[in-house]
mmCIF file of C-alpha atoms in Angstrom:
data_model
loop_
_atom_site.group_PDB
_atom_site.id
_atom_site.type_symbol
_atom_site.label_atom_id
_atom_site.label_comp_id
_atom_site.label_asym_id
_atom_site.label_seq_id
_atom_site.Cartn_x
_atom_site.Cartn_y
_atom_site.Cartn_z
ATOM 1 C CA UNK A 12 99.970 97.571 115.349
ATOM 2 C CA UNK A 13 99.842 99.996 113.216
ATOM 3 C CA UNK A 14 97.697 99.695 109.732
ATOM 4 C CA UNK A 15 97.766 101.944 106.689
ATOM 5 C CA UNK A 16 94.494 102.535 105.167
ATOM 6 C CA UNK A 17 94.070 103.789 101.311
ATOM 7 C CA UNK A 18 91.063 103.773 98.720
ATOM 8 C CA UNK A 19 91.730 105.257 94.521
ATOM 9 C CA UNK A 20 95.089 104.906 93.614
ATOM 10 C CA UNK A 21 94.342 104.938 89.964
ATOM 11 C CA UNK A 22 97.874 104.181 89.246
ATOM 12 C CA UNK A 23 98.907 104.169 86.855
ATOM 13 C CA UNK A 24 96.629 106.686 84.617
ATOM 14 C CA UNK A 25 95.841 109.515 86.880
ATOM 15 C CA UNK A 26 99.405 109.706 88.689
ATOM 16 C CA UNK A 27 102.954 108.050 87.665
ATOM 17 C CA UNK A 28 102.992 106.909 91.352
ATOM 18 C CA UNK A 29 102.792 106.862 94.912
ATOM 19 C CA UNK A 30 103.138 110.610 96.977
ATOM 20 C CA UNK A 31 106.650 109.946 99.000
ATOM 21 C CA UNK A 32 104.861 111.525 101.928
ATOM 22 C CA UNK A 33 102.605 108.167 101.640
ATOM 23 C CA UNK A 34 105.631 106.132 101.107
ATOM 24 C CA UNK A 35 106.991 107.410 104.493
ATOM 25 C CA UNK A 36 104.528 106.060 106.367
ATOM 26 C CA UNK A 37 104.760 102.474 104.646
ATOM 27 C CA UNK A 38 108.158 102.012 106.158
ATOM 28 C CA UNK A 39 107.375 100.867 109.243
ATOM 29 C CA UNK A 40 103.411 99.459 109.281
ATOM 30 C CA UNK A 41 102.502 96.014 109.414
ATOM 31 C CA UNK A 42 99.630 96.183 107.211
ATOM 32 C CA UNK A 43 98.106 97.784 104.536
ATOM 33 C CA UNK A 44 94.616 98.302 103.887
ATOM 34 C CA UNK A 45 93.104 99.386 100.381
ATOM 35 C CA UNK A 46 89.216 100.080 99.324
ATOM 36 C CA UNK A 47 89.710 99.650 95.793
ATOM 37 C CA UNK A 48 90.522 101.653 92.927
ATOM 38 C CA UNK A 49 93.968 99.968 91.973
ATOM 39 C CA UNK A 50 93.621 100.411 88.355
ATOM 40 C CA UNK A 51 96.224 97.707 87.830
ATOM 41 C CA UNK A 52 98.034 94.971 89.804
ATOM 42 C CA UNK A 53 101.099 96.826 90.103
ATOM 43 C CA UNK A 54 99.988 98.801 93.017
ATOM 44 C CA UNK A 55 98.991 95.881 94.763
ATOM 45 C CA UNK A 56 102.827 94.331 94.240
ATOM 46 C CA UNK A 57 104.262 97.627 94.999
ATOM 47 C CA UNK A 58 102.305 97.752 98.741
ATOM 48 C CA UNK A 59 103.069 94.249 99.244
ATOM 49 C CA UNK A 60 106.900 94.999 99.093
ATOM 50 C CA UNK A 61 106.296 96.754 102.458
ATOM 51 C CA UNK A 62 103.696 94.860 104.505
ATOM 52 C CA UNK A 63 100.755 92.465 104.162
ATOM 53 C CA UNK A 64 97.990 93.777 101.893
ATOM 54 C CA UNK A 65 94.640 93.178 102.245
ATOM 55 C CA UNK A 66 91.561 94.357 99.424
ATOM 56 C CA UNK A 67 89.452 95.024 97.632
ATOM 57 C CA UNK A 68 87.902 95.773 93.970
ATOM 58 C CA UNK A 69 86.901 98.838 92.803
ATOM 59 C CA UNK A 70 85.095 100.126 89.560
ATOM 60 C CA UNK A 71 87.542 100.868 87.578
ATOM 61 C CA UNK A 72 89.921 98.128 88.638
ATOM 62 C CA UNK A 73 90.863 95.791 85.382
ATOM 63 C CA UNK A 74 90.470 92.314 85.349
ATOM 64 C CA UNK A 75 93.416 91.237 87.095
ATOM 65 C CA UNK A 76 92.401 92.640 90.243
ATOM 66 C CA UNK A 77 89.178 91.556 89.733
ATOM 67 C CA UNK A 78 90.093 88.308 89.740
ATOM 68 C CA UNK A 79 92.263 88.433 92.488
ATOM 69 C CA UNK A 80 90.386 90.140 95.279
ATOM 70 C CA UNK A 81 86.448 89.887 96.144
ATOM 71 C CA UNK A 82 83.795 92.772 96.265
ATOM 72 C CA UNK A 83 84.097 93.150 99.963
ATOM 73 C CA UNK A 84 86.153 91.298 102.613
ATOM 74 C CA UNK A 85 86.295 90.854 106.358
ATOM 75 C CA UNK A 86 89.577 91.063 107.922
ATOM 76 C CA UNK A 87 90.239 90.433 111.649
ATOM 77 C CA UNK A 88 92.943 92.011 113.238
ATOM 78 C CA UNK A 89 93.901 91.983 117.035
ATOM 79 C CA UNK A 90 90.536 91.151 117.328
ATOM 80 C CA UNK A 91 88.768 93.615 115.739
ATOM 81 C CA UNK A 92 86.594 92.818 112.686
ATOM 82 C CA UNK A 93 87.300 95.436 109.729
ATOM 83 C CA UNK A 94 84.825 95.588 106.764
ATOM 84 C CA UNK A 95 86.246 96.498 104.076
ATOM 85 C CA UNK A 96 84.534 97.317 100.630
ATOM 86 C CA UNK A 97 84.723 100.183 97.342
ATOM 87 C CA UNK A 98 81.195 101.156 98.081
ATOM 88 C CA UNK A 99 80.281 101.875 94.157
ATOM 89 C CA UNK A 100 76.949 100.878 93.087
ATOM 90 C CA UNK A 101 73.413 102.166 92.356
ATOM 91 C CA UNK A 102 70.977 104.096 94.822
ATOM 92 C CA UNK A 103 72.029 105.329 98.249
ATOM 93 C CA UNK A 104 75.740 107.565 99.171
ATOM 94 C CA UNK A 105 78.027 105.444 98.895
ATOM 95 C CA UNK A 106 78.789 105.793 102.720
ATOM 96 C CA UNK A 107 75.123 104.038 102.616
ATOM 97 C CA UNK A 108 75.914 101.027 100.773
ATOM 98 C CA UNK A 109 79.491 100.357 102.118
ATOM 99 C CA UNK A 110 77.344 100.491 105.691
ATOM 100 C CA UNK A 111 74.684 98.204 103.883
ATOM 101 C CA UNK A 112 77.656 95.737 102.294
ATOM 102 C CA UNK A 113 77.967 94.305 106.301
ATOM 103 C CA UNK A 114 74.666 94.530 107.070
ATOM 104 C CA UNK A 115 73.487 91.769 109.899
ATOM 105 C CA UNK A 116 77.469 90.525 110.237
ATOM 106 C CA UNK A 117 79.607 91.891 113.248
ATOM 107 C CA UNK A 118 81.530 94.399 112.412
ATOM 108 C CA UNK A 119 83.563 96.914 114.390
ATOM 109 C CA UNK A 120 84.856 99.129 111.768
ATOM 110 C CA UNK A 121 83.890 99.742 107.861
ATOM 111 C CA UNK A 122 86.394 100.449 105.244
ATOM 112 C CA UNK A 123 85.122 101.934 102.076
ATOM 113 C CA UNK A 124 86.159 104.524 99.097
ATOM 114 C CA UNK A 125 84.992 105.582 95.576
ATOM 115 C CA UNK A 126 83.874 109.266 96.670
ATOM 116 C CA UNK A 127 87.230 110.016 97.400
ATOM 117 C CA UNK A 128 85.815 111.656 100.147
ATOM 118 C CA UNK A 129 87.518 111.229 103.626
ATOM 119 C CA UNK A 130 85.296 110.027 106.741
ATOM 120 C CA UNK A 131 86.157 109.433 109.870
ATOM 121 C CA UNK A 132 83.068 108.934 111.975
ATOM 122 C CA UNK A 133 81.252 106.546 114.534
ATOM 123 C CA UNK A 134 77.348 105.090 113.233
ATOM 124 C CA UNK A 135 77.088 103.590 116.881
ATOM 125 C CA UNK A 136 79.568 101.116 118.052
ATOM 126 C CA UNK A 137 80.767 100.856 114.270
ATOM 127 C CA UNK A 138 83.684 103.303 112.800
ATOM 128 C CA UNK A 139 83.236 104.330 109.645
ATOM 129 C CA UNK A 140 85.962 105.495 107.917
ATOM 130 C CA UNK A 141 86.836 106.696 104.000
ATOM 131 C CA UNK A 142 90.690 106.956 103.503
ATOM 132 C CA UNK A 143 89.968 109.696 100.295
ATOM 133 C CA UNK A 144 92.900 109.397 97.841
ATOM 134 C CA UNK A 145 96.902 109.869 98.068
ATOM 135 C CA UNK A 146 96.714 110.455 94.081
ATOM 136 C CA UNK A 147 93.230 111.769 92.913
ATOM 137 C CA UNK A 148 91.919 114.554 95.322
ATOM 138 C CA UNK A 149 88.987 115.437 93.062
ATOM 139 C CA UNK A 150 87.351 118.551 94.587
ATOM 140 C CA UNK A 151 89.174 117.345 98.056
ATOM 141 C CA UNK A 152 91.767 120.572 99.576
ATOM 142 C CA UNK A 153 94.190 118.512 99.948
ATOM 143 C CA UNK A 154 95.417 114.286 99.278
ATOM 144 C CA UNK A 155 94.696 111.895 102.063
ATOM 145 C CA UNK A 156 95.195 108.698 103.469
ATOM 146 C CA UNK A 157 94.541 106.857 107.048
ATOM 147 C CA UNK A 158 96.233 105.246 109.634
ATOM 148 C CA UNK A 159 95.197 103.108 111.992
ATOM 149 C CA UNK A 160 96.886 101.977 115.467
ATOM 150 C CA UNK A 161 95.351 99.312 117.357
ATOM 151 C CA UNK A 162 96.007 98.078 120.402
ATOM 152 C CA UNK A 163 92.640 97.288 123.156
ATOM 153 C CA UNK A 164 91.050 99.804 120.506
ATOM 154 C CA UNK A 165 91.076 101.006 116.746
ATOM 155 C CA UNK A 166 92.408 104.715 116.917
ATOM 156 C CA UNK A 167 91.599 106.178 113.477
ATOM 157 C CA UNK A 168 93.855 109.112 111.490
ATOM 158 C CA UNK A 169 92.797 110.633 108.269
ATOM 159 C CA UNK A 170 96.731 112.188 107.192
ATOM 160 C CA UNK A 171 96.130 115.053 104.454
ATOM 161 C CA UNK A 172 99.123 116.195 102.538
ATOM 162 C CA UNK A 173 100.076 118.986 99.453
ATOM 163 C CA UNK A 174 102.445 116.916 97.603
ATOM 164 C CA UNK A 175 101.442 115.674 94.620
#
Protein backbone atom coordinates (compact mmCIF):
# COMPACT_ATOMS: atom_id res chain seq x y z
CA UNK A 1 0.00 0.00 0.00
CA UNK A 2 1.45 2.83 -0.58
CA UNK A 3 0.52 6.21 1.56
CA UNK A 4 1.44 9.81 0.84
CA UNK A 5 2.30 11.77 3.80
CA UNK A 6 2.17 15.85 3.84
CA UNK A 7 2.04 18.57 6.72
CA UNK A 8 1.71 22.93 5.64
CA UNK A 9 0.17 23.32 2.52
CA UNK A 10 -0.89 26.82 3.22
CA UNK A 11 -2.77 26.87 0.05
CA UNK A 12 -3.90 28.99 -0.94
CA UNK A 13 -1.83 32.17 0.52
CA UNK A 14 1.72 31.10 0.47
CA UNK A 15 1.58 29.10 -3.00
CA UNK A 16 -1.22 29.13 -5.93
CA UNK A 17 -0.94 25.29 -5.63
CA UNK A 18 0.33 21.97 -5.41
CA UNK A 19 4.33 21.27 -6.81
CA UNK A 20 3.51 18.79 -9.98
CA UNK A 21 6.44 16.77 -8.71
CA UNK A 22 3.93 16.14 -5.59
CA UNK A 23 1.11 15.63 -7.91
CA UNK A 24 3.10 12.76 -9.57
CA UNK A 25 3.21 10.80 -6.82
CA UNK A 26 -0.68 11.17 -6.02
CA UNK A 27 -1.46 9.25 -9.14
CA UNK A 28 -1.19 6.06 -8.05
CA UNK A 29 -1.38 5.96 -3.85
CA UNK A 30 -4.17 4.76 -1.99
CA UNK A 31 -4.04 7.18 0.70
CA UNK A 32 -3.14 10.38 1.70
CA UNK A 33 -1.98 11.52 4.89
CA UNK A 34 -1.84 15.32 6.02
CA UNK A 35 -0.56 16.95 9.55
CA UNK A 36 -2.33 20.05 9.19
CA UNK A 37 -1.76 23.33 7.83
CA UNK A 38 -4.53 23.29 5.01
CA UNK A 39 -5.32 26.86 5.21
CA UNK A 40 -8.63 26.17 3.49
CA UNK A 41 -10.87 23.21 2.54
CA UNK A 42 -9.92 23.24 -0.93
CA UNK A 43 -6.82 21.30 -0.42
CA UNK A 44 -8.55 18.78 1.37
CA UNK A 45 -11.15 18.35 -1.86
CA UNK A 46 -8.31 18.60 -4.18
CA UNK A 47 -6.35 15.35 -2.33
CA UNK A 48 -9.51 13.61 -2.05
CA UNK A 49 -9.92 13.61 -5.94
CA UNK A 50 -6.99 11.12 -5.86
CA UNK A 51 -7.27 8.84 -2.82
CA UNK A 52 -8.75 8.65 0.68
CA UNK A 53 -7.64 11.50 2.95
CA UNK A 54 -7.16 11.32 6.33
CA UNK A 55 -6.28 14.67 8.94
CA UNK A 56 -5.75 16.79 10.77
CA UNK A 57 -5.96 20.63 12.03
CA UNK A 58 -3.36 22.87 12.11
CA UNK A 59 -2.88 26.52 13.46
CA UNK A 60 -3.57 28.37 10.90
CA UNK A 61 -6.28 26.21 9.41
CA UNK A 62 -9.78 28.36 9.16
CA UNK A 63 -12.81 27.26 10.54
CA UNK A 64 -13.94 24.95 8.03
CA UNK A 65 -11.29 22.59 8.61
CA UNK A 66 -11.59 23.03 12.00
CA UNK A 67 -14.74 21.83 12.06
CA UNK A 68 -14.23 19.08 9.95
CA UNK A 69 -11.21 17.24 11.26
CA UNK A 70 -10.08 16.76 15.11
CA UNK A 71 -6.74 17.90 16.83
CA UNK A 72 -5.18 14.53 16.44
CA UNK A 73 -6.45 11.22 15.01
CA UNK A 74 -5.55 7.55 15.00
CA UNK A 75 -5.69 5.82 11.80
CA UNK A 76 -5.11 2.05 11.36
CA UNK A 77 -3.85 0.82 8.32
CA UNK A 78 -2.79 -2.84 7.42
CA UNK A 79 -2.53 -3.05 10.88
CA UNK A 80 -0.42 -0.54 11.87
CA UNK A 81 -1.63 2.27 14.17
CA UNK A 82 -0.52 5.84 12.74
CA UNK A 83 -0.78 8.93 15.06
CA UNK A 84 -1.29 11.60 13.43
CA UNK A 85 -1.32 15.28 14.83
CA UNK A 86 0.03 19.30 13.82
CA UNK A 87 2.11 19.31 16.92
CA UNK A 88 1.61 23.32 17.58
CA UNK A 89 1.22 24.32 21.06
CA UNK A 90 3.06 25.81 24.07
CA UNK A 91 6.32 24.41 25.86
CA UNK A 92 8.35 21.51 24.51
CA UNK A 93 9.69 21.03 20.31
CA UNK A 94 7.08 20.33 18.73
CA UNK A 95 8.55 16.79 17.91
CA UNK A 96 7.92 16.67 21.92
CA UNK A 97 4.36 17.29 22.02
CA UNK A 98 3.28 15.44 18.79
CA UNK A 99 5.24 12.37 20.82
CA UNK A 100 3.26 13.56 24.02
CA UNK A 101 -0.31 13.90 21.87
CA UNK A 102 -0.26 9.63 22.00
CA UNK A 103 1.10 9.33 25.10
CA UNK A 104 -0.06 5.87 27.02
CA UNK A 105 -2.12 4.72 23.56
CA UNK A 106 -0.40 2.15 21.13
CA UNK A 107 1.04 3.58 18.57
CA UNK A 108 3.45 2.37 15.91
CA UNK A 109 4.16 5.44 14.03
CA UNK A 110 3.59 9.40 14.77
CA UNK A 111 2.62 11.83 12.16
CA UNK A 112 3.17 15.43 12.95
CA UNK A 113 4.16 18.99 11.20
CA UNK A 114 4.17 22.76 12.01
CA UNK A 115 8.16 23.10 12.03
CA UNK A 116 8.19 22.32 8.60
CA UNK A 117 11.01 20.46 9.49
CA UNK A 118 11.41 16.88 7.99
CA UNK A 119 12.03 13.79 10.47
CA UNK A 120 12.38 10.57 9.82
CA UNK A 121 13.50 8.76 12.93
CA UNK A 122 12.75 5.74 15.36
CA UNK A 123 12.03 6.87 19.52
CA UNK A 124 12.05 2.98 20.20
CA UNK A 125 9.58 0.79 18.54
CA UNK A 126 7.69 4.11 17.46
CA UNK A 127 8.58 6.01 13.96
CA UNK A 128 8.50 9.36 14.08
CA UNK A 129 8.21 11.09 11.13
CA UNK A 130 7.66 15.07 9.94
CA UNK A 131 6.69 15.22 6.18
CA UNK A 132 8.20 19.22 6.08
CA UNK A 133 6.28 21.11 3.35
CA UNK A 134 5.72 20.65 -0.62
CA UNK A 135 4.88 24.59 -0.62
CA UNK A 136 6.57 26.49 2.34
CA UNK A 137 10.27 25.32 2.80
CA UNK A 138 11.05 28.03 5.35
CA UNK A 139 14.81 27.83 6.03
CA UNK A 140 14.48 23.99 4.64
CA UNK A 141 17.21 23.39 1.23
CA UNK A 142 14.85 22.10 -0.50
CA UNK A 143 10.50 21.16 -0.46
CA UNK A 144 9.54 17.82 0.92
CA UNK A 145 7.04 15.37 1.36
CA UNK A 146 6.83 11.47 2.52
CA UNK A 147 5.85 8.33 1.37
CA UNK A 148 5.05 5.51 2.98
CA UNK A 149 4.81 1.70 1.69
CA UNK A 150 3.50 -0.81 3.93
CA UNK A 151 3.30 -4.14 3.66
CA UNK A 152 4.47 -6.64 7.12
CA UNK A 153 6.21 -3.14 7.92
CA UNK A 154 5.95 0.78 7.54
CA UNK A 155 8.98 1.74 5.20
CA UNK A 156 9.29 5.53 5.55
CA UNK A 157 10.61 8.15 2.54
CA UNK A 158 11.11 11.79 3.12
CA UNK A 159 11.07 12.92 -1.10
CA UNK A 160 12.83 16.51 -1.35
CA UNK A 161 12.38 18.38 -4.55
CA UNK A 162 13.53 22.11 -6.27
CA UNK A 163 10.39 22.89 -7.95
CA UNK A 164 8.48 25.37 -6.64
Amino acid sequence: MKIVVLSDTHLPKRKKGLPARFLEELQDSHMILHAGDWQTIDVYKELQSYARVEGVYGNVDDQEIIELLPFKKMVEVCGFNIGITHGHGKGKTTEKRAIEAFKGEKVDCIIFGHSHIPVNRYEGEILIFNPGSPTVKRRQKQYSFGMFSISDKIAAELIYFDEE
